[in-house]
Coordinates of C-alpha atoms in Angstrom, one line a residue:
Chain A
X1 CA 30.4 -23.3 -21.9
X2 CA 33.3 -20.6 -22.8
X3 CA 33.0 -17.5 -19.9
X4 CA 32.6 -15.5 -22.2
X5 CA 29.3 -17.0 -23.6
X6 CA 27.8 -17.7 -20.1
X7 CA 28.6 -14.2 -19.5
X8 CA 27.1 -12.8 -22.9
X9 CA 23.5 -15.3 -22.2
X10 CA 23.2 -13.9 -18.5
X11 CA 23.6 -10.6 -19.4
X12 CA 21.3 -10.2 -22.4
X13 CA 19.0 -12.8 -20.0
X14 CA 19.2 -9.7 -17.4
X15 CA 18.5 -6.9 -20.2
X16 CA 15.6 -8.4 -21.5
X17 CA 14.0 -9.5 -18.4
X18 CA 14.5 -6.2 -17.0
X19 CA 13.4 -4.5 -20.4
X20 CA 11.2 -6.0 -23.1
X21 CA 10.0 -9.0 -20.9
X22 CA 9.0 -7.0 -18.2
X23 CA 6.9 -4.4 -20.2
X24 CA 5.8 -7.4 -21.8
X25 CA 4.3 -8.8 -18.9
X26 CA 3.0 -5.6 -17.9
X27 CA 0.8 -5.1 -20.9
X28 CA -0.7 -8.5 -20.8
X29 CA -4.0 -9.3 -20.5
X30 CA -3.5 -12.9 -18.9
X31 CA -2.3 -12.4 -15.5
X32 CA -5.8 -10.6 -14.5
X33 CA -6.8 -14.3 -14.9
X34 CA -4.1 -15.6 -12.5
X35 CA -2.8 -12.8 -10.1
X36 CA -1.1 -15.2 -7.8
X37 CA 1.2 -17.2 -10.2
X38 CA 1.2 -13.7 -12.2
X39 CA 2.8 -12.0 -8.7
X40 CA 4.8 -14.3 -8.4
X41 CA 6.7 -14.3 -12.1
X42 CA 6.8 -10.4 -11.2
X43 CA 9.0 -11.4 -8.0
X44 CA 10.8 -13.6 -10.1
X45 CA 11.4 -11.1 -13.5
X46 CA 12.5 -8.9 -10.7
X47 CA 15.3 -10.7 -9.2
X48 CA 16.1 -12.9 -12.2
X49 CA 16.8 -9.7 -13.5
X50 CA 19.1 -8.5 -10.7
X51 CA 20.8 -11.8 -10.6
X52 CA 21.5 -12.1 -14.1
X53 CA 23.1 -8.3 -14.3
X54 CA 25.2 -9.1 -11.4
X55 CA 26.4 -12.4 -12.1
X56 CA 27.0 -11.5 -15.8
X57 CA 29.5 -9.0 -14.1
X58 CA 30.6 -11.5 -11.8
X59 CA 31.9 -14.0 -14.5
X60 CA 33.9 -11.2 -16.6
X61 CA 35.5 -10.6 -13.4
X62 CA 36.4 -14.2 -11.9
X63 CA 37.4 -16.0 -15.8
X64 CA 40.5 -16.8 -15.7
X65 CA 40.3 -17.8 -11.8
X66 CA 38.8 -20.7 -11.8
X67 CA 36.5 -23.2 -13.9
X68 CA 33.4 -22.0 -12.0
X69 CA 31.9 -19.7 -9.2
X70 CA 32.9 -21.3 -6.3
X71 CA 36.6 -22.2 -6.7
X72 CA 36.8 -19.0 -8.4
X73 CA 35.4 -16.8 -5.7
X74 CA 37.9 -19.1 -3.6
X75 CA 41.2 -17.8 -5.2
X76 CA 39.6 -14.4 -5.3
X77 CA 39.0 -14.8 -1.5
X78 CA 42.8 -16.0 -0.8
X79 CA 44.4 -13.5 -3.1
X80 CA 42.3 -10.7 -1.3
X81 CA 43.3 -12.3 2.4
X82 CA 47.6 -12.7 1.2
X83 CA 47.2 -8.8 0.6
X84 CA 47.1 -9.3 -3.1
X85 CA 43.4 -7.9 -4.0
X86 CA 42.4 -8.3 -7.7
X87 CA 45.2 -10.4 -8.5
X88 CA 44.8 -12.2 -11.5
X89 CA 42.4 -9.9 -13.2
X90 CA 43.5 -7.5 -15.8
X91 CA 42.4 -3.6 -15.5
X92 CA 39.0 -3.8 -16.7
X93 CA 37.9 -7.6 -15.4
X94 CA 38.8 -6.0 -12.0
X95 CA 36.3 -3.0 -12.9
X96 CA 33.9 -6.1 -13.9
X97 CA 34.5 -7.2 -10.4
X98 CA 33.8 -3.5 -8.3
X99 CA 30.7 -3.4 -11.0
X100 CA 29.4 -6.7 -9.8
X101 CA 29.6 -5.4 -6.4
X102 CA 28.4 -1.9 -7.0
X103 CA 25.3 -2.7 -8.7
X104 CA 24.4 -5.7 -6.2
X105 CA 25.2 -3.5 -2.5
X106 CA 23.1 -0.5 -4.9
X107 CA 20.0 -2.3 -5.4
X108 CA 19.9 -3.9 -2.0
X109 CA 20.8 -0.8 -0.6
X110 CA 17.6 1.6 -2.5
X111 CA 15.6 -2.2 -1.4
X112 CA 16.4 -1.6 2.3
X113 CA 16.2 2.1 2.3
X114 CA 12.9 2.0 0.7
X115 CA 11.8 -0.2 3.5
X116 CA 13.2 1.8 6.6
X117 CA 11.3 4.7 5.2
X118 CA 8.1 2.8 4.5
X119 CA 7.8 1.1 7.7
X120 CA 8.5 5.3 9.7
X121 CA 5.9 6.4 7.9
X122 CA 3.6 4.1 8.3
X123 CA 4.6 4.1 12.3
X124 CA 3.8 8.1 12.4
X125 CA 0.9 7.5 10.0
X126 CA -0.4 4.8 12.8
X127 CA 0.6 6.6 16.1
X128 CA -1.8 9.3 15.0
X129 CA -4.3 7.4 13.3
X130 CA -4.3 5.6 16.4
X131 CA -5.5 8.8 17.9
X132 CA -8.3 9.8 15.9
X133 CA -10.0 7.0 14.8
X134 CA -11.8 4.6 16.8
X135 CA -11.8 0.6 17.0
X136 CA -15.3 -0.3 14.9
X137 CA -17.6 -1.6 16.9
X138 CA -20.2 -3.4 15.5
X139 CA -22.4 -6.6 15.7
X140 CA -19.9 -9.2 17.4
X141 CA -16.7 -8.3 18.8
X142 CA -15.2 -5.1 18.8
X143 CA -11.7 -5.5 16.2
X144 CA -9.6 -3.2 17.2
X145 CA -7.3 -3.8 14.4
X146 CA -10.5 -2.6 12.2
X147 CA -10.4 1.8 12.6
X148 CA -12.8 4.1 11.7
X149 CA -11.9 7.4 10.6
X150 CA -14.4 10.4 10.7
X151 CA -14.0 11.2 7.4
X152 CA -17.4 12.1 4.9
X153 CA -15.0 10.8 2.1
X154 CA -15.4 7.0 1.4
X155 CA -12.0 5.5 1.6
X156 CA -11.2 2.5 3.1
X157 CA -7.3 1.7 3.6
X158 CA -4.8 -0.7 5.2
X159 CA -1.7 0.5 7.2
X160 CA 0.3 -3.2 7.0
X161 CA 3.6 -3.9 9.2
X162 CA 3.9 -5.2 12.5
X163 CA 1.3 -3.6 14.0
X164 CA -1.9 -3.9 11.2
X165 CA -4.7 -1.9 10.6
X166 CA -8.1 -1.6 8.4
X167 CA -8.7 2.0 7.8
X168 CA -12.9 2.5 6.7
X169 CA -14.3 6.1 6.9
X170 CA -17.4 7.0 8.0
X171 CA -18.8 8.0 5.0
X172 CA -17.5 4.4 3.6
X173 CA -19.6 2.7 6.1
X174 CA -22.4 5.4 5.5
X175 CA -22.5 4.8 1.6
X176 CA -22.7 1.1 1.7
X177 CA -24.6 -1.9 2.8
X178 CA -23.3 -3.9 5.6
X179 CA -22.7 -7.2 2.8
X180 CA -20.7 -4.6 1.1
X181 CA -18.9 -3.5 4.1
X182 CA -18.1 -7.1 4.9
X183 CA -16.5 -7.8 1.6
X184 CA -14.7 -4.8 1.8
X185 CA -12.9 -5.6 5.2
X186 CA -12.2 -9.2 3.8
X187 CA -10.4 -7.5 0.7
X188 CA -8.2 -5.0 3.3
X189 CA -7.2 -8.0 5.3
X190 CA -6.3 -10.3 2.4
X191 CA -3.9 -7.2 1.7
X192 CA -2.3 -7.8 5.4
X193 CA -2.4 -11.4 5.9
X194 CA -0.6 -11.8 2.6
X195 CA 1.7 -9.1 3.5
X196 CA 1.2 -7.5 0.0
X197 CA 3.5 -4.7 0.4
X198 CA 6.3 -6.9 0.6
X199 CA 5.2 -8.4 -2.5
X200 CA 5.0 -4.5 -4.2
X201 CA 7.9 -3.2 -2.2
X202 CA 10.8 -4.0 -4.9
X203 CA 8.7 -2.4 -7.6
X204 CA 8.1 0.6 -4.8
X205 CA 11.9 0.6 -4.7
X206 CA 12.5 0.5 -8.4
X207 CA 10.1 3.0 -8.6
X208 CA 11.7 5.5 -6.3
X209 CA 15.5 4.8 -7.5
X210 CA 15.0 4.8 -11.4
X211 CA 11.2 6.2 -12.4
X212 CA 12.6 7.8 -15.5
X213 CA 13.2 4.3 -16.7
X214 CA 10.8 3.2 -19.1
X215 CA 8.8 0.6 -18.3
X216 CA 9.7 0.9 -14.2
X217 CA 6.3 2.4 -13.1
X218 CA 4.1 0.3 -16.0
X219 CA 5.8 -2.3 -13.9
X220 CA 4.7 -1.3 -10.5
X221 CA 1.5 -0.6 -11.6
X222 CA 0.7 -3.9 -13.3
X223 CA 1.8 -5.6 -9.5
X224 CA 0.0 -3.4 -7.4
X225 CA -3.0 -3.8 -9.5
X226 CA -2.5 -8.0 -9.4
X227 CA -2.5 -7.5 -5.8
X228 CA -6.0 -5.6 -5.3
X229 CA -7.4 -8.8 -8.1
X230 CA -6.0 -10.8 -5.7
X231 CA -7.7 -9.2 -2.6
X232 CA -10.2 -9.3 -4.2
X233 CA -10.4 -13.0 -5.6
X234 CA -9.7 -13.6 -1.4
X235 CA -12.8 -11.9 -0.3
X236 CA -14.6 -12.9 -3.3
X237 CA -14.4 -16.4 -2.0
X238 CA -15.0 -15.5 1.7
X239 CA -18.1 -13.2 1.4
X240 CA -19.6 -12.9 -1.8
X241 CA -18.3 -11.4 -5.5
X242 CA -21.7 -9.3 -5.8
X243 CA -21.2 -7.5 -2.4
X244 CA -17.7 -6.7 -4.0
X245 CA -18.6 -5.2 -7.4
X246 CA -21.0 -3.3 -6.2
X247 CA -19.0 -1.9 -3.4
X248 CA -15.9 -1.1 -5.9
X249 CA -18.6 0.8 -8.3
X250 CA -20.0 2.7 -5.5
X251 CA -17.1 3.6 -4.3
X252 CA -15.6 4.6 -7.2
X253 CA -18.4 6.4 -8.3
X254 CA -18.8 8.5 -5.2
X255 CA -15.0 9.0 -5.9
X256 CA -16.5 11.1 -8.6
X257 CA -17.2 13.8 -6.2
X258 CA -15.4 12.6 -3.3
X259 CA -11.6 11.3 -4.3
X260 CA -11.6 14.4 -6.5
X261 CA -10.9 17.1 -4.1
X262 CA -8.4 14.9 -2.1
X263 CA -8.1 16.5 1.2
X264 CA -7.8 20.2 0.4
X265 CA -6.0 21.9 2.8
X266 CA -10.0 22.9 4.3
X267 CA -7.5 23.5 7.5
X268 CA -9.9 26.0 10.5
X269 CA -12.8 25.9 8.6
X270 CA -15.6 25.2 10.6
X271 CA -18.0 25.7 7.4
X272 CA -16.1 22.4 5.8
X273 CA -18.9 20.0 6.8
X274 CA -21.8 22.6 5.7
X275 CA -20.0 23.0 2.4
X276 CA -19.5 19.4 1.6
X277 CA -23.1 18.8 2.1
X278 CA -24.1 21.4 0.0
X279 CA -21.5 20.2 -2.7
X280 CA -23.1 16.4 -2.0
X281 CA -26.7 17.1 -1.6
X282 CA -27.8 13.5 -1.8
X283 CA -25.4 10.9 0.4
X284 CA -28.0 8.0 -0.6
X285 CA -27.0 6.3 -3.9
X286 CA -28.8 6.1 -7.1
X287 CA -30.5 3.6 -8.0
X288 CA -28.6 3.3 -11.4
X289 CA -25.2 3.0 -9.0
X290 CA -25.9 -0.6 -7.5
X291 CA -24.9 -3.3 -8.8
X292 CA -26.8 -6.2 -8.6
X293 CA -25.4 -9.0 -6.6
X294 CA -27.0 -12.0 -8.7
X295 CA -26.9 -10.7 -12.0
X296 CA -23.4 -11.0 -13.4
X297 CA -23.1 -11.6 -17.0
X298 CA -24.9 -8.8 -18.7
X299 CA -23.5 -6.0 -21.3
X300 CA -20.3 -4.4 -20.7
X301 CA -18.2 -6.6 -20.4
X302 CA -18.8 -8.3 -23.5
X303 CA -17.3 -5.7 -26.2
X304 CA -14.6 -4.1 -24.1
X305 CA -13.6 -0.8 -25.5
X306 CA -10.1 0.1 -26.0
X307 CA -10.7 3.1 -24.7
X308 CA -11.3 0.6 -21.2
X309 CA -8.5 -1.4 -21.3
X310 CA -6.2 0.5 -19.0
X311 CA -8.9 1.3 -16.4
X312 CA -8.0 -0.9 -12.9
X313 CA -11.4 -0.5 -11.7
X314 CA -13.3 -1.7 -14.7
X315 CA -11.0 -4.6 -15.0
X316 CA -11.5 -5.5 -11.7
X317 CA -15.0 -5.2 -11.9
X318 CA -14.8 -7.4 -14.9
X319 CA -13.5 -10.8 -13.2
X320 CA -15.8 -10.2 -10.9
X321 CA -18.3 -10.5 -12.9
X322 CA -17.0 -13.0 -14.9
X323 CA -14.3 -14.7 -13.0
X324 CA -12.0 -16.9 -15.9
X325 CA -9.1 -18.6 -14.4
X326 CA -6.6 -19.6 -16.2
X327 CA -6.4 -23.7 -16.3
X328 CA -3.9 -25.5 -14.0
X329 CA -1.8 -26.4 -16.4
X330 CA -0.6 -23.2 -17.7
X331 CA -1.2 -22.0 -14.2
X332 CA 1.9 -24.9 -13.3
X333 CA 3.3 -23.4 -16.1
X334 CA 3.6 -20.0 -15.0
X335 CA 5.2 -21.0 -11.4
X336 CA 7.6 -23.2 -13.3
X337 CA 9.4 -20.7 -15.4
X338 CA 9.1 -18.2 -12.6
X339 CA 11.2 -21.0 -10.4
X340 CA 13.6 -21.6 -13.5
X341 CA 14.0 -17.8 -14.0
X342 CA 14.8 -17.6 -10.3
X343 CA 17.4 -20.5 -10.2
X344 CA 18.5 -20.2 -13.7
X345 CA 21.4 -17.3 -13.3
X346 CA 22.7 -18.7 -10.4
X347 CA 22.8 -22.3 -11.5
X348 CA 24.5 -21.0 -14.4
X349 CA 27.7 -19.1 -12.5
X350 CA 27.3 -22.4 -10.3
X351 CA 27.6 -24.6 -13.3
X352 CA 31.2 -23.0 -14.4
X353 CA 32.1 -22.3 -18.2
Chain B
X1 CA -8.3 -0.3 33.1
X2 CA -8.5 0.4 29.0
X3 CA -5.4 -0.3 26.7
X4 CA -2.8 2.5 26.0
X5 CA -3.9 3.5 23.0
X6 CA -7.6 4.1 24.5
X7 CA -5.8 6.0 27.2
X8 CA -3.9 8.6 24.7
X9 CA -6.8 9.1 23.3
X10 CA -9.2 10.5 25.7
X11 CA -6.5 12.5 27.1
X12 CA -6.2 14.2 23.4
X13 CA -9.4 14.3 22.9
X14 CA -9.8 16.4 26.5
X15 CA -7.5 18.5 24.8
X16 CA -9.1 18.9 21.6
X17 CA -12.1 19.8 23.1
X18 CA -11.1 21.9 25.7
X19 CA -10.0 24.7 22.6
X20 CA -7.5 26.2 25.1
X21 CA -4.1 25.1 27.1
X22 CA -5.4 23.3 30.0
X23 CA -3.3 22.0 32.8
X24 CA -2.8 18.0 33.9
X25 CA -5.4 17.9 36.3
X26 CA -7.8 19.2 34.2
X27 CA -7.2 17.0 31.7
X28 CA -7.8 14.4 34.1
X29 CA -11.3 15.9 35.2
X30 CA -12.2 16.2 31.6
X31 CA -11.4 12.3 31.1
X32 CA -14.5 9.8 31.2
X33 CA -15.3 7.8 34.3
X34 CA -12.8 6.4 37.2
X35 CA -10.4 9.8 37.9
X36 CA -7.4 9.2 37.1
X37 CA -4.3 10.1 38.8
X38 CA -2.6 12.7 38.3
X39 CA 1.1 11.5 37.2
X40 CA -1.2 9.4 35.2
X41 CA -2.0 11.9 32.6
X42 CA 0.9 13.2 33.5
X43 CA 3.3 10.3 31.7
X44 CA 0.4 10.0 29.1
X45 CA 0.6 13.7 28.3
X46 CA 4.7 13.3 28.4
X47 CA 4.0 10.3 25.5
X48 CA 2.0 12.8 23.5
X49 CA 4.5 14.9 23.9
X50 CA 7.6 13.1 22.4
X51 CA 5.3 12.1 19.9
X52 CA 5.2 15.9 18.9
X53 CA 1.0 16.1 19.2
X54 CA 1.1 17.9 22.4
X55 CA 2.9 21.4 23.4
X56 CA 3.5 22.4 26.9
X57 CA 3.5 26.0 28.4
X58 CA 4.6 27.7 31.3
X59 CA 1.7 28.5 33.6
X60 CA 1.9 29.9 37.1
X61 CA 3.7 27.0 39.2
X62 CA 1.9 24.2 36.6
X63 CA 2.5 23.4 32.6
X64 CA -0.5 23.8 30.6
X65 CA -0.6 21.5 27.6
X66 CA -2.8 22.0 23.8
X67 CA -2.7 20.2 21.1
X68 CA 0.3 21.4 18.5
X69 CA -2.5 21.1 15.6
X70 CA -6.2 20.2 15.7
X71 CA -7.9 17.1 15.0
X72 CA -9.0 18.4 11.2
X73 CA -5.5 19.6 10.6
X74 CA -4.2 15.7 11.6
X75 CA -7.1 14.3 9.7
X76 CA -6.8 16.6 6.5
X77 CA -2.4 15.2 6.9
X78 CA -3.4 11.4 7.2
X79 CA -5.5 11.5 4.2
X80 CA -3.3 13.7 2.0
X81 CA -0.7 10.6 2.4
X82 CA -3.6 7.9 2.2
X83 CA -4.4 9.9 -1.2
X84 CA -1.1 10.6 -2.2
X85 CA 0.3 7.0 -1.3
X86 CA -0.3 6.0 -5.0
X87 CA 2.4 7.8 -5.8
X88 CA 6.4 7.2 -5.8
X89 CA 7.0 7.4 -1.9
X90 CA 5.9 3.9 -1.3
X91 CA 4.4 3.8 2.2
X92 CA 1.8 0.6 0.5
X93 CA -1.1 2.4 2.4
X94 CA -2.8 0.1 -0.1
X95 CA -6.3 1.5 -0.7
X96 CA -9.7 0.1 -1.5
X97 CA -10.4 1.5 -5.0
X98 CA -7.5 3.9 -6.3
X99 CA -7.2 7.1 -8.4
X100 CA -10.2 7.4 -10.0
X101 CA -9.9 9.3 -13.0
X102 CA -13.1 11.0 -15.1
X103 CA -12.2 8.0 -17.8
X104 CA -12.8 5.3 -15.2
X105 CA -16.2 7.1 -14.2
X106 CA -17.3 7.4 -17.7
X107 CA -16.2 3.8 -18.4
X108 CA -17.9 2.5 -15.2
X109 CA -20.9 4.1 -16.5
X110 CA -21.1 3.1 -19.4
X111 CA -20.5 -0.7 -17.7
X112 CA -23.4 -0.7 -15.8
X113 CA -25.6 2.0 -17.4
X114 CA -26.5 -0.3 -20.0
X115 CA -28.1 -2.6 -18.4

């Protein structure tokens, strides 16, 4: 293939994964029914993307030194170590070239930064969590990697890295049933045993770096809501999917009053606690707010509303209700062209024009 | 002996409750069970220290130590990033149910009010 074409296919490969294949995937319905393969294309779109842009670049750059990466990036390499930097490449193929390299050192550089910061936060964030809460004793072992926080919101958390923890507030464990509590926990430590926030933390980083892009926080949105389904699909299977549902609508419901007045500064108040009861007069649920754990397939779900359709909780509580995987073969599908996106770009530069 | 962690915090909590700069050794009076010694809660007040929880004063001929904010105020600061976390900083304090907005609620509702 001519340079110029292999450059021309990677780089409108890179715009529209980056672009219209991205918000593509973002607005689909589908991957609710396969979060892991559906993660996983994510990871790929995301670095196919990168690769593409880059190597696109890369080509321009190294044409006329060679018939393909390698040998090319050779001469490069010996013109740059005889003192002769860039020779060979007219004015703007060597601007091609300090592209390449710009955008690749700029996108690890907002990936690694994004981390450093993450990882401090979440060390302060621990160190004093560490402090307050204490390790949840209950029947069986003490976990100390399980906290509980004396909060009356319900919230429960994780705080993933090196050192883990599950976060659950007392008014969490106050508002639901120990099944529910149980299923809960499971969920949190799918998140840390999958190390999830690697998975989200190139959208995280995208995110930071270029939010005013279109289409960047629909993006990080879809992939952090794959990975609750997925915590969720994890627990589902470990404890039981009617424990879940029912704790994700009680919890969001009590979200209602509680999530809703996110930690006011209530700083020296000693009245806080007197006031919250008064704003909560009833701590015991509803009857109308459980969720049965046996009953799954009643109304709802069967006429969603469009009005729904962008709701995370609802569509959670959906395939847990009705749980509809997608079959094996499009499921082999789906890791397939997220490998061939992966390998494709590079292969290509490999391959030589 | 309990862990580290265990150890920081009964010696803030002493503090915490205490409501007033107290000195090393009675921190270590207000601990639970086995006394411990003094350079004890001496190097675990010096680790609170560097982790910017604990102040020190000059008092007489010893240093009197309090807490630099109280257990709400830390509270009230972890959740605000718990809460906040869904937004752009990316700390991935992941949380059980997200932003839950009066859409959601109404949705939910409807979802399993009909039954």
């Amino acid at each position: 293939m001519p340079g110029t074409l292999v450059a021309a296919v990677l780089g409108a490969g890179g715009i529209a994964l980056a672009g219209p294949l991205s918000s593509a995937l973002a607005r689909a319905r589908w991957p609710h029914r396969a979060p892991r393969p559906a993660l996983i294309l994510w990871q790929a779109v995301c670095l196919g993307a990168g690769l593409c842009l880059v190597g696109a670049l890369a080509v321009l750059a190294l044409l006329p030194l060679g018939e393909s990466l390698v040998p090319a990036l050779g001469a490069a390499g010996r013109d740059l170590l005889a003192g002769r930097p860039l020779a060979g490449m007219t004015g703007w193929r060597a601007a091609c070239a300090l592209a390449a390299l710009a955008t690749a050192s700029v996108l690890l550089a907002v990936l690694a930064r994004c981390y450093a910061l993450a990882a401090r936060r979440r060390r302060a964030h621990r160190a004093v969590l560490d402090l307050l809460s204490t390790p949840r004793s209950s029947a069986g072992p003490t976990r100390p990697d399980i906290r509980v926080l004396q909060d009356r919101r319900a919230l429960a958390y994780t705080v993933p890295g090196w050192h883990s923890r599950v976060v659950l507030s007392a008014g969490l464990l106050d508002l639901l049933s120990p099944d529910e509590i149980a299923a809960v926990i499971e969920h949190e430590r799918a998140h840390l045993r999958a190390r999830h926030d690697l998975l989200l933390l190139p959208f995280q980083a995208w995110t930071t770096a270029l939010g005013a892009v279109p289409g960047v926080r629909q993006a990080r949105a879809a992939v952090s809501e794959l990975a609750e389904m997925l915590a969720d699909d994890v627990a589902a299977s470990r404890t039981n999917p009617g424990a879940l549902a029912s704790a994700l609508v009680t919890v969001a419901l009590d979200g209602d009053v509680a999530g809703g007045t996110p930690a006011r500064a209530d700083r020296r108040r000693p009245t806080r606690d007197a006031e919250e009861s008064v704003r909560r007069p009833n701590r015991s649920r509803a009857p109308t707010t459980r969720w049965p754990a046996t009953d799954g397939a009643a109304t709802g779900t069967d006429a969603p509303r469009p009005a729904d359709a962008g709701s995370p909780v609802l569509d959670r509580l959906r395939r847990l209700r009705r749980p509809l995987p997608l079959p094996a073969p499009l499921v082999a599908g789906i890791y397939a062209l997220a490998a061939s996106i992966m390998t494709a770009p590079t292969a290509m530069v490999i391959a030589g024009w | 002996m309990t862990g580290r962690g265990e150890l920081e915090r009964s010696v803030i909590d002493a503090l915490w409750n205490s409501g007033h700069p107290i000195t090393a050794r009675e921190v270590g009076q207000a601990l639970p069970g086995r006394p411990l010694a003094i350079t004890t809660v001496l190097t675990v007040l010096g680790r609170l220290q560097a982790k910017g929880l604990v102040r020190r004063t000059r008092q007489g001929r010893a240093h009197a130590y309090e807490p630099t904010a109280s257990r709400e105020e830390h509270t009230a600061a972890l959740m605000r990033q718990v809460l906040d976390g869904a937004g752009d900083r990316g700390d991935a304090l992941a949380r059980f149910v997200g932003t839950v907005t009066d859409q959601d609620i109404q949705a939910l509702r409807r979802a399993i009010g009909d039954r």
